[in-house]
Coordinates of C-alpha atoms and ligand atoms in Angstrom, one line a residue:
M21 CA 56.2 -24.4 -87.7
A22 CA 54.3 -21.7 -89.6
I23 CA 51.3 -21.6 -87.2
P24 CA 53.3 -21.2 -83.9
H25 CA 55.2 -18.3 -85.6
I26 CA 52.0 -16.6 -86.5
I27 CA 50.7 -17.0 -82.9
L28 CA 54.0 -15.7 -81.5
F29 CA 53.9 -12.7 -83.9
G30 CA 50.3 -12.0 -82.8
L31 CA 51.3 -12.2 -79.1
F32 CA 54.2 -9.9 -79.8
A33 CA 51.9 -7.4 -81.6
V34 CA 49.5 -7.4 -78.7
I35 CA 52.3 -6.9 -76.1
C36 CA 53.7 -4.1 -78.2
S37 CA 50.3 -2.4 -78.6
V38 CA 49.7 -2.6 -74.8
A39 CA 53.1 -1.1 -74.1
L40 CA 52.4 1.7 -76.5
A41 CA 49.1 2.6 -74.8
A42 CA 50.9 4.8 -72.2
D43 CA 53.7 7.4 -72.3
H44 CA 57.2 6.0 -72.7
S45 CA 59.3 5.3 -69.6
P46 CA 62.0 7.8 -68.9
L47 CA 65.6 6.8 -69.7
Q48 CA 67.2 9.3 -67.3
D49 CA 66.3 10.9 -63.9
I50 CA 65.1 14.2 -65.3
C51 CA 64.3 15.5 -68.8
V52 CA 63.0 19.0 -68.1
A53 CA 61.2 20.0 -71.3
D54 CA 62.8 22.7 -73.4
L55 CA 59.4 24.3 -74.3
A56 CA 61.0 26.9 -76.6
G57 CA 63.3 24.4 -78.3
P58 CA 63.1 24.1 -82.1
V59 CA 63.5 20.3 -82.2
L60 CA 60.3 18.4 -82.8
V61 CA 60.2 14.9 -81.2
N62 CA 57.5 12.7 -79.7
G63 CA 57.2 14.6 -76.4
R64 CA 59.6 17.4 -75.7
P65 CA 63.4 17.6 -76.0
C66 CA 65.3 17.9 -72.7
K67 CA 67.2 20.9 -71.6
D68 CA 70.6 20.4 -70.0
P69 CA 69.9 18.6 -66.7
K70 CA 72.5 20.9 -65.0
L71 CA 70.3 23.9 -65.8
A72 CA 67.2 22.3 -64.1
Q73 CA 65.6 24.4 -61.4
A74 CA 63.1 23.6 -58.6
D75 CA 60.6 25.8 -60.5
D76 CA 60.7 23.4 -63.4
F77 CA 59.0 20.9 -61.1
F78 CA 56.6 23.4 -59.5
F79 CA 53.1 24.7 -60.0
S80 CA 51.2 27.2 -57.8
G81 CA 47.6 28.3 -57.8
L82 CA 45.5 25.1 -57.5
H83 CA 43.7 26.6 -54.5
M84 CA 42.2 29.2 -56.9
P85 CA 38.7 28.3 -58.2
G86 CA 38.3 28.4 -62.0
N87 CA 35.8 30.6 -63.8
T88 CA 32.6 28.6 -64.4
T89 CA 30.6 31.4 -66.0
N90 CA 30.3 29.7 -69.4
T91 CA 27.8 27.5 -71.3
F92 CA 28.6 24.4 -69.4
G93 CA 29.2 25.8 -65.9
S94 CA 32.6 24.2 -65.6
S95 CA 36.3 24.9 -65.9
V96 CA 39.5 22.8 -66.2
N97 CA 42.9 24.0 -65.1
L98 CA 45.2 21.4 -66.6
V99 CA 48.7 21.1 -65.2
S100 CA 50.5 19.2 -67.9
V101 CA 54.1 19.4 -69.3
A102 CA 53.1 22.7 -71.0
K103 CA 52.9 24.3 -67.5
V104 CA 55.4 22.1 -65.6
P105 CA 58.3 21.2 -67.9
G106 CA 59.7 18.8 -65.3
L107 CA 56.8 16.4 -66.2
N108 CA 58.5 15.7 -69.5
T109 CA 58.8 11.9 -70.0
L110 CA 57.2 11.1 -66.6
G111 CA 53.8 10.0 -67.9
I112 CA 51.7 11.9 -65.5
S113 CA 49.7 15.2 -65.2
M114 CA 46.8 16.6 -63.2
A115 CA 44.0 19.1 -63.3
R116 CA 41.7 21.1 -61.0
L117 CA 38.1 21.0 -62.1
D118 CA 35.5 23.5 -60.9
Y119 CA 31.7 23.3 -61.4
A120 CA 28.9 25.7 -60.8
P121 CA 25.8 24.2 -59.3
W122 CA 24.5 21.7 -61.9
G123 CA 27.6 22.4 -64.0
L124 CA 28.7 19.8 -66.6
N125 CA 32.0 18.7 -68.0
P126 CA 30.5 17.5 -71.2
P127 CA 31.3 14.1 -72.9
H128 CA 34.9 14.0 -73.9
T129 CA 37.9 11.6 -74.1
H130 CA 41.6 11.7 -73.3
P131 CA 43.3 10.0 -76.2
R132 CA 46.5 9.3 -74.2
A133 CA 45.5 9.0 -70.5
T134 CA 43.5 7.1 -68.0
E135 CA 42.0 9.5 -65.4
V136 CA 41.4 9.2 -61.7
F137 CA 38.7 11.7 -60.7
T138 CA 38.7 12.6 -57.0
V139 CA 35.9 14.7 -55.4
L140 CA 37.0 17.5 -53.0
E141 CA 33.7 19.4 -52.7
G142 CA 30.2 18.6 -53.9
S143 CA 28.3 15.7 -55.3
F144 CA 28.7 14.4 -58.9
Y145 CA 27.0 12.1 -61.4
V146 CA 29.8 10.7 -63.5
G147 CA 30.1 8.0 -66.1
F148 CA 32.0 6.5 -69.1
V149 CA 30.8 4.4 -72.1
T150 CA 32.6 1.3 -73.2
S151 CA 33.6 0.8 -76.9
N152 CA 31.6 -0.9 -79.7
P153 CA 29.5 -3.0 -79.8
E154 CA 28.4 -2.9 -76.2
N155 CA 28.5 0.9 -75.6
R156 CA 27.7 0.2 -72.0
L157 CA 27.3 3.2 -69.7
I158 CA 29.1 2.7 -66.4
S159 CA 28.0 5.5 -64.1
K160 CA 27.9 6.4 -60.4
V161 CA 27.0 9.2 -58.0
L162 CA 30.1 10.4 -56.1
Q163 CA 30.4 12.3 -52.8
K164 CA 33.3 14.3 -51.2
G165 CA 36.3 12.0 -50.9
D166 CA 35.2 9.5 -53.6
A167 CA 37.3 8.6 -56.6
F168 CA 36.4 7.2 -59.9
V169 CA 38.4 5.8 -62.9
F170 CA 37.9 6.8 -66.5
P171 CA 39.8 4.3 -68.6
V172 CA 42.1 5.7 -71.4
G173 CA 40.3 6.7 -74.6
L174 CA 36.7 6.2 -73.3
I175 CA 34.1 8.9 -73.5
H176 CA 33.2 10.2 -70.1
F177 CA 31.4 13.1 -68.3
E178 CA 30.9 14.6 -64.9
R179 CA 27.9 16.6 -63.7
N180 CA 27.7 18.5 -60.4
I181 CA 24.3 17.4 -59.0
G182 CA 24.3 19.8 -56.0
H183 CA 23.2 23.3 -55.2
T184 CA 26.8 24.2 -54.2
N185 CA 30.0 24.7 -56.2
G186 CA 31.9 21.4 -56.9
V187 CA 35.6 20.9 -57.0
A188 CA 37.6 17.8 -58.1
I189 CA 41.2 16.9 -58.8
A190 CA 42.0 14.7 -61.9
S191 CA 45.1 12.6 -62.1
L192 CA 46.1 11.6 -65.6
S193 CA 48.5 9.0 -66.9
S194 CA 50.2 11.1 -69.5
Q195 CA 52.3 14.3 -69.5
N196 CA 50.0 15.5 -72.3
P197 CA 46.7 13.6 -72.0
G198 CA 44.9 15.5 -74.8
A199 CA 41.1 16.1 -74.7
I200 CA 38.6 15.6 -77.4
S201 CA 35.2 17.2 -76.6
I202 CA 32.6 15.2 -78.6
G203 CA 30.3 18.2 -79.3
S204 CA 33.1 20.5 -80.4
A205 CA 34.9 17.9 -82.4
V206 CA 31.9 16.6 -84.3
F207 CA 29.8 19.8 -84.6
G208 CA 32.4 22.5 -84.2
S209 CA 35.3 21.4 -86.4
K210 CA 37.0 23.9 -88.7
P211 CA 36.2 23.5 -91.5
D212 CA 32.9 21.9 -90.5
I213 CA 31.9 18.3 -91.3
S214 CA 29.3 18.5 -94.0
N215 CA 25.6 18.1 -93.1
V216 CA 25.4 15.2 -95.6
I217 CA 27.7 13.3 -93.3
L218 CA 26.3 14.5 -89.9
A219 CA 22.6 14.1 -90.9
H220 CA 23.3 10.6 -92.2
A221 CA 25.4 9.7 -89.2
F222 CA 22.9 10.9 -86.6
Q223 CA 19.8 10.0 -88.6
V224 CA 18.2 13.4 -88.4
G225 CA 17.4 16.2 -90.8
K226 CA 20.0 18.9 -91.8
N227 CA 17.9 21.4 -89.9
V228 CA 18.9 19.6 -86.7
T229 CA 22.6 19.3 -87.5
N230 CA 22.6 23.0 -88.5
R231 CA 21.1 23.9 -85.2
I232 CA 23.6 21.9 -83.2
K233 CA 26.5 23.3 -85.3
A234 CA 25.3 26.8 -84.5
R235 CA 25.8 26.1 -80.7
F236 CA 29.5 25.1 -81.3
Ligands
NAG15 C1 34.4 34.8 -65.9 O1 34.1 34.6 -67.3 C2 33.1 35.5 -67.8 C3 32.8 35.0 -69.2 O2 33.9 35.0 -70.0 C4 33.5 36.9 -67.7 O3 32.5 37.8 -68.1 C5 33.8 37.2 -66.2 O4 34.4 38.5 -66.1 C6 34.8 36.2 -65.7 N1 34.9 36.4 -64.2 C7 36.1 36.6 -63.6 C8 36.1 36.7 -62.1 O5 37.2 36.6 -64.2
NAG16 C1 13.5 19.3 -89.9 O1 13.0 19.1 -91.2 C2 12.1 18.0 -91.4 C3 11.8 17.8 -92.8 O2 12.7 18.2 -93.7 C4 10.9 18.2 -90.5 O3 10.0 17.1 -90.6 C5 11.3 18.4 -89.1 O4 10.1 18.8 -88.3 C6 12.3 19.5 -89.0 N1 12.8 19.6 -87.6 C7 13.0 20.7 -87.0 C8 13.5 20.6 -85.6 O5 12.8 21.8 -87.5

């Protein structure tokens, strides 16, 4: 009897961990986030549904290009629960992404969301890397109208490979997908990760880790 119980428990654990990999399902029609509320919960508390307005479910301005005059030549306008409180508990958000010619959205991950990246203008080289031990790069060149999936949690990037501006829309499976930029997290943390750790981890001298840190 003991072994089947262990197997059942293992199966249960796997099912639970899969279910927890995305935002929780809503338990009511609407739960407009009370963004100013003092209560701290996993997500946002709801305001009284009777007080919900159309504007709680509305966002305007996605026709506006972002400012790509920066180091990477890219910009992200994320429309998450912080901008559209009606997204609270619905497990979805979106973003407009702009790229200067040859602009890059550098390697990053979304800890809570799978992303579907849809090209509106331009050509892109995109890719993601699978987890250990394979660390396989899965990449593709995309044209206008193409879409590509970045699975939840995996490191991915997009580069505009054209002489013109690029525009894309990202759809994300969380009201609050989060983003961890690898360069900023590893070389730009506050306080910084010590060079003893970074030089050992990346198998280079501290002069190299210091130079990279200076860029973040
Ligand atoms: C874009 O960002 C750059 C760098 O921060 C700034 O100098 C420039 O004024 C911005 N352009 C616009 C149109 O806001
Ligand atoms: C970093 O320092 C090592 C020795 O400490 C040296 O061999 C290497 O050339 C240096 N690299 C750079 C980029 O300065």
